[in-house]
Amino acid sequence: MEYFVKRTGMAVATFVAVITLSFGLVRLMPGGPMDYIRQMNEGAGQSPDEVARQVELYAAMNPDEPLWQQYLSYLGNVLRGDLGRSTWYHEPVAEILGNAMPWTIFVSIISMILIYLIGISIGAFMAYVEGTRFDVSWSGASILLTSIPFYVVGLVLVSVLGYNLDLFPTGGHYGSGIDEGFNLAFIASVIHHGALPILSLVLAGFGAVALQMRGNAIQVLGEDYLRVARLRALSQRRIALRYVARNAILPMYTSMMISIGSLFGSSIILEQIFQYPGVGYFMFRAISARDYPLMMGTFLFITAGVIVGVYLADLTYGYIDPRAESGDSEAF
Amino acid sequence: MKRSESNTATDGGSIAREPAQSPFETVSEIEITRSERYRALVNEYVITPAHILWDDWRARVGFLITLSFLLIGTVGVLLVEETYAGHGDTLVAPFQTMAHPLGTDGLGRDILSQLVHATPAMLEMMAAGAIFSTVMAVFWGVTAGYKGGSVDQTMMAVTDVLMTIPGLPLVVVLAAVIDPSSAWMIGVVLVVNAWAGFARALRSEVMKLRQESYVEASRTMGISLPAIVTKDILPNVMPLVVVNFVTTARNVIMMSVGLYFLGLLPNTGFNWGVMMNAAYGQGGVYLSSLFHWFYAPMVVIVTLSLGLLLLGQGLDRIFNPRIRARHMNTDDEPTSEPQH
């Protein structure tokens, strides 16, 4: 219970810190976002009052109030979901991102599941057959794949499979003319469109997991308790799943949580390559168009997503590893 | 000083015969000359690591790749002429003429020359990012781990917050608002929160070391904090630090090229990511006549990334004591003992 409270406090504190950072960047940078929005509106020949009102509408803060008041109202606005208005699309930022978010979550979560599923399976198998041809060749392949940045994989895939062989679409969420809803054509089209982005994240990502799993599993295989388990004549299957797999995967849980964040973040580059209108795609658009409200909104959105993901993962960790239940944060 | 069996005390210590000899003036029985000590240092820090690196083909490849990039960035720049628009015909195919071995781009600029002249800025960026993140992480992790208590809790709360913020969006937002101009600045911005994870790992390592008896002994003797940290703690976490240095350098490269490719970082001179961006803008993804321009920087990045990855793994092996012992020159055992 104490752990739960502490963890919740941490998540809220993190989000407030990020909002503060965002406020600082928007409000305090000389010649930064705030000045830019003000200039844009002043140029339109409006009265000072009107300019202030417009700035408040777009940036979700009123430049004429004292700083602390601005900060508090900005904090309140963001927590209520008011992220201002996009200066490019002229729509509320929260609305644009609310529509884009599910797609990014879809790609990131499916990629993460596949990365860990494939990585853990191959890594565990490499550890079991350590030193054989399978182990050596897959270790080499894992190292090679890990060293390729995901955007290079993405570019090669979109270039070869998308443009030149015409096997996969090169943009969008789903084919045009398909009704959105729970029908086979729609689901098939969504998978068809999401396949390449997911594939590039998985190809570039699973190698590192496999190598880590291999190392962990080899270490576990040498432990004394495994000798004992074998002497007790437990079935191979039970040893492999309950003893080796469980103890080898546990140390990877933390890196898995952090990978949620990096997968979310990588959407900025990935969605641009595949013209996949998710959160990262809009962030790129926002920066190109100097659309600061949308840019900061995206940043807050992605961060909020990551904070929630890490928070949920942290809370469930207790179920997976009973040792964490004691809430011993001083554990090494 | 001369000694014999007769002046050895029961506990093995020696009794000074001459009354002027105080125990504090007692010196080691085996005298090591300065040259011997230097030889031992060279053996420990240069020859043994080199042996281990050379023994493992993966580490050897990693080292050679990294070294060649360093050479290209320093010497190669002097050898290869800097290219300019209209240097050759536009879009010369690769491996056709000696004048442009890798062909030319849409403006007639030599691709090999662009690749070479982009290297120094990349190396600066890598160095800036890796140095900044290492210094921050070491300071943060060692202080938190050694001090403990409320200092530790506060510092770890900061790293927890930083670790949760996704790196790429943060970097993009900072780059858009701050508009960093030099390669050094960009390198620092790229690792603005990346050091937090390593600081946390270091902190738990330091917490373990803090309990060691030799650290406790130093504390009891009243040795100053900076001395304890530099003499007792840092040498033991050095392996982690060096491996992390290489890993961070690799991440900086992968991130910066990706962001340059999107045009999200300010354009300064030749750059692999900018090359990709230019080729992409003219249709490099589907026009096969542009493939040499579009794919050349990608091959370079993958090569460098692979080199740094292998080097990192090799360095990890160097610091592994079990592997190290096998490669130590055992002829002069007393002098080759670790100095720390």
XYZ file of C-alpha atoms in Angstrom:
672
model
C 0.000 0.000 0.000
C 2.781 2.368 0.945
C 4.490 1.451 -2.294
C 1.331 2.234 -4.220
C 1.049 5.700 -2.663
C 4.719 6.413 -3.216
C 4.573 5.288 -6.813
C 1.434 7.338 -7.528
C 3.059 10.383 -5.985
C 6.091 9.829 -8.166
C 3.999 9.600 -11.334
C 2.127 12.822 -10.510
C 5.367 14.596 -9.577
C 6.933 13.536 -12.863
C 4.020 14.885 -14.833
C 4.023 18.197 -12.963
C 7.765 18.466 -13.582
C 7.214 17.936 -17.288
C 4.419 20.523 -17.386
C 6.721 22.952 -15.578
C 9.454 22.300 -18.109
C 6.996 22.855 -20.925
C 5.780 26.084 -19.320
C 9.344 27.262 -18.919
C 10.184 26.533 -22.535
C 7.053 28.185 -23.909
C 6.931 31.209 -21.628
C 10.469 32.045 -20.690
C 12.503 31.527 -23.842
C 13.279 34.958 -25.310
C 12.117 34.982 -28.907
C 10.553 31.626 -28.179
C 7.041 30.270 -28.693
C 5.208 32.949 -26.709
C 6.749 35.856 -28.606
C 6.187 34.041 -31.858
C 2.461 33.568 -31.248
C 2.124 37.169 -30.082
C 3.893 38.507 -33.161
C 1.758 36.375 -35.420
C -1.398 37.876 -33.961
C -0.069 41.422 -33.734
C 0.826 41.252 -37.393
C -2.841 40.683 -38.171
C -3.544 44.246 -36.968
C -5.590 43.408 -33.891
C -6.025 45.528 -30.756
C -3.773 44.660 -27.772
C -6.722 43.180 -25.892
C -7.634 41.025 -28.828
C -3.998 39.897 -29.207
C -3.879 38.870 -25.548
C -7.131 36.957 -25.927
C -5.858 35.162 -29.025
C -2.564 34.297 -27.346
C -4.464 32.876 -24.415
C -6.615 30.814 -26.723
C -3.657 29.353 -28.590
C -1.033 28.954 -25.903
C -3.390 28.143 -23.008
C -1.865 30.976 -20.966
C -2.505 34.675 -20.578
C 0.665 36.760 -21.041
C -0.651 39.725 -19.030
C -1.101 37.902 -15.742
C 1.749 37.653 -13.214
C 4.029 34.725 -13.851
C 2.903 32.526 -10.950
C -0.728 32.983 -11.902
C 0.064 32.065 -15.486
C 1.862 28.992 -14.274
C -1.032 27.866 -12.093
C -3.633 28.417 -14.764
C -1.452 26.632 -17.325
C -1.064 23.712 -14.934
C -4.825 23.622 -14.398
C -5.521 23.870 -18.124
C -3.169 21.034 -19.006
C -4.557 18.791 -16.274
C -8.060 19.490 -17.559
C -6.902 18.541 -21.045
C -6.858 22.057 -22.495
C -3.590 22.210 -24.414
C -4.421 25.286 -26.424
C -5.164 25.483 -30.114
C -3.022 24.475 -33.024
C -1.907 27.536 -34.974
C -1.634 25.442 -38.128
C -4.747 23.252 -38.062
C -6.822 25.752 -36.057
C -8.280 22.949 -33.986
C -7.873 22.210 -30.292
C -4.592 20.367 -29.758
C -6.208 17.782 -27.491
C -8.650 16.837 -30.248
C -5.962 16.340 -32.903
C -3.845 14.254 -30.577
C -6.755 12.279 -29.183
C -7.419 10.998 -32.692
C -3.771 10.278 -33.399
C -2.873 8.631 -30.096
C -4.531 5.207 -30.581
C -2.491 4.594 -33.750
C 0.793 5.335 -32.073
C -0.160 3.176 -29.096
C -1.154 0.386 -31.479
C 2.206 0.394 -33.286
C 4.303 0.844 -30.124
C 2.591 -1.793 -28.007
C 2.433 -4.451 -30.731
C 6.105 -3.793 -31.517
C 7.071 -4.056 -27.871
C 5.212 -7.334 -27.407
C 6.789 -8.809 -30.537
C 10.271 -7.533 -29.660
C 10.164 -9.170 -26.246
C 8.412 -12.329 -27.403
C 10.878 -12.974 -30.221
C 13.906 -11.722 -28.317
C 13.215 -13.798 -25.229
C 12.469 -16.976 -27.186
C 15.569 -16.756 -29.352
C 17.754 -15.632 -26.443
C 16.608 -18.485 -24.223
C 17.154 -21.006 -26.982
C 20.641 -19.608 -27.693
C 21.510 -20.017 -24.027
C 20.321 -23.635 -23.993
C 22.425 -24.559 -26.994
C 25.335 -22.292 -26.071
C 28.342 -22.699 -28.332
C 26.555 -24.495 -31.135
C 26.199 -23.250 -34.666
C 22.726 -21.918 -33.892
C 24.039 -19.880 -30.979
C 26.977 -18.424 -32.879
C 25.024 -17.520 -35.995
C 22.114 -15.978 -34.095
C 24.439 -14.063 -31.778
C 26.112 -12.602 -34.827
C 22.787 -11.794 -36.444
C 21.530 -10.176 -33.240
C 24.588 -7.958 -32.978
C 24.296 -6.959 -36.614
C 20.575 -6.174 -36.370
C 21.037 -4.222 -33.130
C 23.623 -2.007 -34.754
C 21.188 -0.905 -37.477
C 19.124 2.126 -36.451
C 15.384 1.507 -36.755
C 14.916 4.330 -39.241
C 17.433 2.762 -41.599
C 15.464 -0.497 -41.446
C 12.285 1.502 -42.009
C 13.703 3.353 -45.012
C 14.982 0.164 -46.622
C 11.644 -1.578 -46.035
C 9.559 1.273 -47.394
C 11.889 1.662 -50.348
C 12.010 -2.024 -51.299
C 8.681 -3.484 -50.154
C 6.646 -0.307 -50.344
C 7.724 1.594 -53.441
C 9.643 -0.847 -55.612
C 7.789 -4.134 -55.079
C 4.502 -2.440 -54.226
C 3.633 -5.063 -51.634
C 2.792 -2.678 -48.806
C 1.136 0.746 -48.701
C 3.445 3.716 -48.135
C 1.166 5.902 -46.048
C -1.984 6.229 -43.962
C -3.714 4.126 -41.311
C -5.963 2.094 -43.589
C -7.039 1.990 -47.196
C -9.358 4.676 -48.503
C -13.009 3.719 -48.937
C -13.014 1.208 -46.090
C -15.538 1.936 -43.336
C -14.041 2.364 -39.946
C -15.426 -0.284 -37.660
C -15.153 -3.830 -36.527
C -15.112 -5.615 -39.866
C -12.625 -7.896 -41.523
C -11.658 -5.574 -44.366
C -10.876 -2.758 -41.950
C -8.815 -4.898 -39.603
C -6.898 -6.451 -42.480
C -6.191 -3.011 -43.908
C -5.030 -1.671 -40.544
C -2.634 -4.587 -40.159
C -1.447 -4.175 -43.739
C -0.690 -0.493 -43.140
C 0.865 -1.034 -39.718
C 2.994 -4.015 -40.742
C 6.041 -2.144 -42.026
C 6.381 0.329 -39.128
C 6.031 -2.536 -36.671
C 8.417 -4.719 -38.633
C 11.124 -2.062 -38.668
C 10.903 -1.530 -34.895
C 10.942 -5.281 -34.264
C 13.831 -6.034 -36.625
C 15.988 -3.309 -35.123
C 14.937 -4.060 -31.558
C 14.757 -7.760 -30.858
C 18.494 -8.429 -31.187
C 19.379 -6.480 -28.066
C 16.687 -8.310 -26.082
C 17.873 -11.682 -27.379
C 21.477 -10.971 -26.388
C 20.434 -9.785 -22.944
C 18.203 -12.800 -22.443
C 20.984 -15.095 -23.583
C 23.363 -13.623 -21.013
C 20.818 -13.783 -18.201
C 19.774 -17.339 -19.026
C 23.368 -18.585 -19.201
C 23.967 -17.076 -15.798
C 20.834 -18.726 -14.371
C 21.784 -22.062 -15.926
C 24.938 -22.032 -13.838
C 23.161 -21.359 -10.527
C 23.124 -23.878 -7.697
C 19.366 -23.920 -7.347
C 19.140 -25.236 -10.863
C 21.380 -28.164 -9.943
C 19.079 -28.844 -7.038
C 16.071 -28.672 -9.305
C 17.646 -31.188 -11.662
C 18.563 -33.479 -8.771
C 14.958 -33.336 -7.638
C 14.185 -34.763 -11.063
C 11.780 -31.981 -11.964
C 10.624 -32.133 -15.534
C 12.721 -30.300 -18.129
C 9.704 -28.233 -19.030
C 9.127 -27.098 -15.477
C 12.785 -26.196 -15.045
C 12.869 -24.290 -18.317
C 9.734 -22.266 -17.627
C 9.540 -21.839 -13.858
C 13.223 -21.693 -13.016
C 15.238 -20.460 -15.962
C 12.779 -18.311 -17.886
C 11.308 -16.613 -14.865
C 14.608 -15.683 -13.279
C 16.165 -14.630 -16.548
C 13.256 -12.420 -17.583
C 12.777 -10.610 -14.271
C 15.879 -8.400 -14.536
C 14.662 -7.296 -17.966
C 11.410 -5.915 -16.662
C 12.887 -2.480 -15.956
C 14.414 -2.143 -19.396
C 11.062 -3.209 -20.831
C 9.366 -0.327 -19.037
C 11.900 2.134 -20.368
C 11.522 0.715 -23.866
C 7.878 1.849 -23.834
C 9.217 5.391 -23.705
C 11.790 4.958 -26.433
C 9.290 3.214 -28.742
C 6.809 6.032 -28.220
C 9.522 8.572 -28.858
C 10.758 6.838 -31.984
C 7.340 7.472 -33.530
C 8.568 10.956 -34.493
C 10.991 9.518 -37.041
C 9.099 6.330 -37.856
C 5.701 7.851 -38.605
C 7.328 10.392 -40.874
C 9.006 7.663 -42.920
C 5.794 5.671 -43.290
C 3.518 8.749 -43.473
C 1.544 7.207 -40.630
C -0.522 9.955 -38.976
C 0.079 9.236 -35.314
C 1.336 11.453 -32.532
C 4.900 11.573 -33.838
C 3.694 12.566 -37.294
C 1.878 15.569 -35.854
C 4.883 16.511 -33.775
C 6.978 16.656 -36.914
C 4.320 18.722 -38.693
C 4.120 21.034 -35.687
C 7.859 21.687 -35.666
C 8.047 22.265 -39.404
C 5.169 24.767 -39.192
C 6.456 26.379 -35.962
C 3.129 25.367 -34.434
C 4.280 25.623 -30.816
C 0.986 24.794 -29.067
C 0.726 21.547 -31.023
C 4.413 20.807 -30.465
C 4.267 21.254 -26.698
C 0.935 19.441 -26.598
C 2.435 16.450 -28.381
C 5.359 16.451 -26.015
C 3.030 16.477 -23.006
C 0.849 13.807 -24.592
C 3.693 11.418 -25.329
C 5.179 11.958 -21.889
C 1.822 11.371 -20.228
C 1.470 8.149 -22.196
C 4.882 6.963 -21.091
C 4.275 7.930 -17.469
C 1.027 5.973 -17.393
C 2.687 2.986 -19.084
C 5.620 2.917 -16.690
C 3.293 3.453 -13.754
C 1.071 0.507 -14.684
C 4.090 -1.686 -15.340
C 5.569 -0.706 -11.990
C 2.389 -1.549 -10.113
C 2.047 -4.932 -11.784
C 5.672 -5.736 -11.080
C 4.693 -6.836 -7.587
C 2.582 -9.647 -9.036
C 5.424 -10.916 -11.163
C 8.208 -10.624 -8.627
C 6.993 -11.214 -5.054
C 10.244 -9.797 -3.698
C 9.274 -6.321 -4.928
C 6.080 -6.433 -2.884
C 7.991 -5.524 0.262
C 8.526 -2.121 -1.307
C 12.229 -2.222 -0.646
C 13.326 0.692 -2.762
C 16.844 0.465 -1.430
C 17.305 -2.813 -3.256
C 20.285 -2.677 -5.554
C 67.799 -1.663 4.848
C 69.112 -5.047 5.868
C 66.964 -7.600 7.585
C 67.400 -11.123 8.874
C 65.278 -13.788 10.425
C 66.347 -12.744 13.901
C 64.646 -9.385 13.870
C 61.236 -10.640 12.808
C 58.542 -10.364 15.447
C 56.100 -13.198 16.148
C 53.323 -11.497 14.171
C 55.557 -11.315 11.120
C 56.374 -7.633 11.480
C 59.935 -6.526 11.794
C 61.617 -5.078 14.829
C 63.883 -2.208 14.103
C 67.339 -2.779 15.553
C 68.555 0.764 15.154
C 66.844 2.993 17.678
C 66.462 5.809 15.117
C 64.291 3.614 12.916
C 60.681 4.418 13.677
C 57.935 2.152 12.253
C 56.762 4.973 10.047
C 60.007 4.994 8.162
C 59.873 1.328 7.365
C 59.803 0.819 3.645
C 58.859 -2.098 1.484
C 61.281 -5.001 1.343
C 61.129 -5.266 -2.396
C 62.264 -2.104 -3.965
C 60.688 -1.173 -7.251
C 62.627 1.178 -9.418
C 60.833 3.869 -11.289
C 61.326 2.192 -14.640
C 59.899 -1.049 -13.273
C 56.840 0.759 -12.039
C 56.328 2.426 -15.411
C 56.708 -0.926 -17.101
C 54.073 -2.370 -14.796
C 51.730 0.498 -15.563
C 52.214 0.072 -19.284
C 51.666 -3.639 -18.887
C 48.471 -3.127 -16.955
C 46.904 -0.313 -18.919
C 48.198 -0.827 -22.433
C 49.595 -4.257 -23.196
C 47.049 -6.417 -21.377
C 44.006 -4.590 -22.765
C 45.523 -4.679 -26.223
C 46.071 -8.426 -25.872
C 42.485 -9.024 -24.863
C 41.155 -6.771 -27.600
C 43.257 -8.535 -30.191
C 42.340 -11.977 -28.969
C 38.633 -11.587 -29.657
C 37.856 -11.074 -33.316
C 34.717 -9.116 -32.562
C 36.532 -6.635 -30.356
C 39.289 -6.409 -32.963
C 36.800 -5.524 -35.694
C 35.095 -2.987 -33.431
C 38.388 -1.378 -32.524
C 39.563 -1.201 -36.126
C 36.272 0.306 -37.329
C 36.286 2.942 -34.605
C 39.947 3.717 -35.216
C 39.388 4.114 -38.937
C 36.550 6.570 -38.312
C 38.835 8.548 -36.016
C 41.485 8.573 -38.744
C 38.992 9.617 -41.402
C 37.807 12.433 -39.173
C 41.330 13.740 -38.567
C 43.631 12.719 -41.420
C 41.062 11.788 -44.056
C 39.676 15.305 -44.087
C 43.090 16.581 -45.175
C 43.489 13.981 -47.907
C 40.059 14.221 -49.527
C 39.241 17.464 -51.260
C 36.151 19.235 -49.969
C 33.435 19.046 -52.580
C 31.126 21.802 -53.829
C 28.041 22.095 -56.009
C 28.961 21.531 -59.631
C 32.127 19.610 -58.706
C 31.215 16.892 -61.227
C 28.288 15.923 -63.395
C 25.053 15.407 -61.482
C 24.129 11.908 -60.341
C 27.220 10.065 -61.556
C 26.736 6.364 -60.752
C 29.144 4.846 -58.219
C 32.235 2.804 -59.173
C 32.417 4.372 -62.632
C 35.143 7.015 -62.542
C 38.194 7.428 -60.363
C 37.332 11.107 -59.893
C 34.095 10.213 -58.077
C 34.452 6.647 -56.767
C 31.062 6.698 -55.015
C 29.350 8.877 -57.588
C 27.874 12.331 -57.155
C 24.610 13.732 -55.819
C 21.904 15.818 -57.467
C 24.087 18.944 -57.311
C 27.183 17.223 -58.656
C 28.848 17.018 -55.255
C 31.166 14.066 -54.681
C 29.560 11.588 -52.280
C 32.779 10.160 -50.841
C 33.995 13.654 -50.045
C 30.700 14.525 -48.343
C 30.867 11.378 -46.241
C 34.433 12.130 -45.195
C 33.864 15.795 -44.445
C 30.819 15.016 -42.339
C 32.914 12.868 -39.989
C 34.653 15.522 -37.832
C 31.356 17.129 -36.775
C 29.954 13.680 -35.985
C 32.985 12.821 -33.868
C 32.645 16.127 -32.013
C 28.990 15.428 -31.387
C 29.761 11.951 -30.103
C 32.525 13.228 -27.866
C 30.404 16.057 -26.485
C 27.461 13.788 -25.746
C 29.514 10.990 -24.246
C 31.656 13.299 -22.095
C 28.709 15.305 -20.817
C 26.616 12.268 -20.003
C 29.530 10.445 -18.356
C 30.481 13.413 -16.193
C 26.877 14.010 -15.139
C 26.201 10.346 -14.419
C 29.426 9.837 -12.474
C 28.903 12.963 -10.395
C 25.245 12.184 -9.757
C 25.569 8.446 -9.195
C 28.667 8.558 -7.018
C 27.405 11.420 -4.866
C 23.989 9.828 -4.347
C 25.397 6.383 -3.706
C 28.114 7.561 -1.361
C 26.177 10.133 0.623
C 22.992 8.104 0.957
C 20.080 9.348 3.050
C 18.055 12.350 1.993
C 20.681 13.489 -0.530
C 20.350 10.137 -2.230
C 16.566 10.236 -2.173
C 16.377 13.708 -3.668
C 18.924 12.943 -6.365
C 17.253 9.666 -7.271
C 13.853 11.357 -7.503
C 15.396 13.663 -10.121
C 16.799 10.741 -12.124
C 13.464 8.924 -11.930
C 11.703 11.926 -13.405
C 14.344 12.317 -16.119
C 14.281 8.621 -16.978
C 10.535 8.641 -17.516
C 10.573 11.544 -19.979
C 10.943 9.989 -23.439
C 14.286 11.104 -24.851
C 13.559 11.748 -28.498
C 10.540 14.074 -28.048
C 12.378 15.997 -25.337
C 15.415 16.439 -27.571
C 13.241 17.507 -30.496
C 11.400 20.092 -28.410
C 14.625 21.439 -26.918
C 16.288 21.605 -30.329
C 13.297 23.474 -31.744
C 13.196 26.022 -28.933
C 16.903 26.458 -28.125
C 18.154 26.103 -31.715
C 21.661 24.825 -30.874
C 24.252 25.880 -33.402
C 27.507 23.992 -32.798
C 28.124 20.258 -32.961
C 29.184 20.316 -29.299
C 25.911 21.909 -28.236
C 23.883 19.398 -30.237
C 25.801 16.530 -28.661
C 24.932 17.809 -25.190
C 21.268 18.379 -26.063
C 21.020 14.819 -27.408
C 21.945 13.280 -24.061
C 20.081 15.815 -21.942
C 18.278 13.099 -20.020
C 20.097 9.983 -21.230
C 22.611 10.110 -18.387
C 19.962 9.496 -15.727
C 19.687 5.752 -16.309
C 23.414 5.266 -15.987
C 23.564 7.495 -12.894
C 21.081 5.130 -11.277
C 23.122 2.059 -12.165
C 26.299 3.697 -10.846
C 24.591 4.660 -7.620
C 23.704 1.069 -6.787
C 27.251 0.003 -7.611
C 28.689 2.714 -5.337
C 26.301 1.709 -2.556
C 27.753 -1.793 -2.718
C 31.344 -0.515 -2.779
C 30.711 1.801 0.145
C 30.246 -1.186 2.408
C 33.579 -2.736 1.443
C 36.091 -2.971 4.252
C 38.800 -1.004 2.480
C 36.491 1.959 2.030
C 35.521 1.734 5.664
C 39.211 1.608 6.581
C 39.875 4.757 4.574
C 37.005 6.483 6.314
C 38.220 5.473 9.752
C 41.682 6.744 8.959
C 40.155 10.136 8.223
C 41.081 10.236 4.572
C 39.302 13.082 2.831
C 36.156 12.435 0.831
C 37.613 13.441 -2.550
C 40.540 11.095 -1.950
C 38.276 8.193 -1.037
C 36.119 8.769 -4.059
C 38.982 9.071 -6.525
C 41.212 6.351 -5.044
C 38.775 3.755 -3.708
C 35.478 4.192 -5.498
C 36.165 5.459 -9.009
C 38.729 2.838 -10.068
C 36.173 0.159 -9.279
C 33.411 1.668 -11.366
C 35.737 2.634 -14.226
C 34.831 -0.449 -16.314
C 31.154 0.507 -16.231
C 32.010 4.101 -17.055
C 34.148 3.244 -20.078
C 31.615 0.815 -21.510
C 28.871 3.376 -20.986
C 30.971 6.014 -22.709
C 31.076 3.949 -25.888
C 27.385 3.038 -25.671
C 26.401 6.681 -25.267
C 28.561 7.702 -28.209
C 26.723 5.139 -30.290
C 23.300 6.364 -29.179
C 24.243 9.964 -29.931
C 25.147 9.031 -33.499
C 21.985 7.019 -34.108
C 19.796 9.764 -32.682
C 21.493 12.717 -34.332
C 21.506 11.193 -37.805
C 17.826 10.315 -37.443
C 16.962 13.859 -36.447
C 19.162 15.373 -39.150
C 17.427 13.125 -41.642
C 14.090 14.661 -40.651
C 15.624 18.123 -40.713
C 14.832 18.676 -37.047
C 18.353 19.766 -36.137
C 19.887 22.980 -37.494
C 21.778 22.326 -40.698
C 25.509 22.946 -40.268
C 27.798 21.816 -43.066
C 28.076 18.303 -44.436
C 26.218 15.638 -42.533
C 25.157 12.049 -43.173
C 21.609 12.712 -42.029
C 21.378 15.840 -44.173
C 22.579 13.828 -47.174
C 19.824 11.285 -46.570
C 17.333 14.111 -46.198
C 18.387 15.681 -49.510
C 18.247 12.364 -51.358
C 14.889 11.539 -49.754
C 13.528 14.910 -50.766
C 14.322 14.175 -54.426
C 12.761 10.728 -54.282
C 15.626 8.591 -53.033
C 13.180 6.022 -51.672
C 11.907 4.984 -55.083
C 14.277 6.303 -57.763
C 17.017 3.761 -58.269
C 19.240 6.408 -59.891
C 19.467 8.070 -56.450
C 20.090 4.898 -54.454
C 23.863 5.362 -54.230
C 23.314 8.844 -52.769
C 20.560 7.713 -50.411
C 22.100 4.476 -49.158
C 25.766 5.506 -48.851
C 25.284 7.481 -45.596
C 23.155 4.658 -44.190
C 25.935 2.143 -44.808
C 28.355 4.480 -43.057
C 26.101 4.866 -40.011
C 25.490 1.139 -39.700
C 29.233 0.500 -39.958
C 30.091 3.029 -37.264
C 27.277 1.813 -35.057
C 28.417 -1.797 -35.445
C 32.000 -0.800 -34.688
C 31.052 0.989 -31.497
C 28.786 -1.861 -30.421
C 31.557 -4.429 -30.881
C 34.084 -2.141 -29.204
C 31.755 -1.739 -26.239
C 31.418 -5.496 -25.906
C 35.179 -5.897 -26.243
C 35.849 -3.293 -23.544
C 33.401 -5.109 -21.326
C 35.622 -8.160 -21.705
C 38.799 -6.220 -20.958
C 37.487 -5.271 -17.551
C 36.210 -8.716 -16.757
C 38.765 -9.900 -14.163
C 38.575 -13.558 -15.165
C 39.493 -12.855 -18.761
C 42.024 -10.287 -17.662
C 43.952 -12.729 -15.480
C 44.518 -15.047 -18.419
C 46.210 -12.318 -20.414
C 48.324 -10.769 -17.661
C 52.036 -11.122 -18.126
C 52.805 -13.449 -15.214
C 56.642 -13.272 -15.295
C 56.839 -10.269 -13.037
C 53.913 -11.021 -10.822
C 54.711 -8.745 -7.888
C 54.920 -5.669 -10.088
C 51.837 -6.380 -12.124
C 49.451 -6.259 -9.221
C 46.740 -3.635 -9.576
C 47.845 -0.283 -8.259
C 44.581 0.810 -6.753
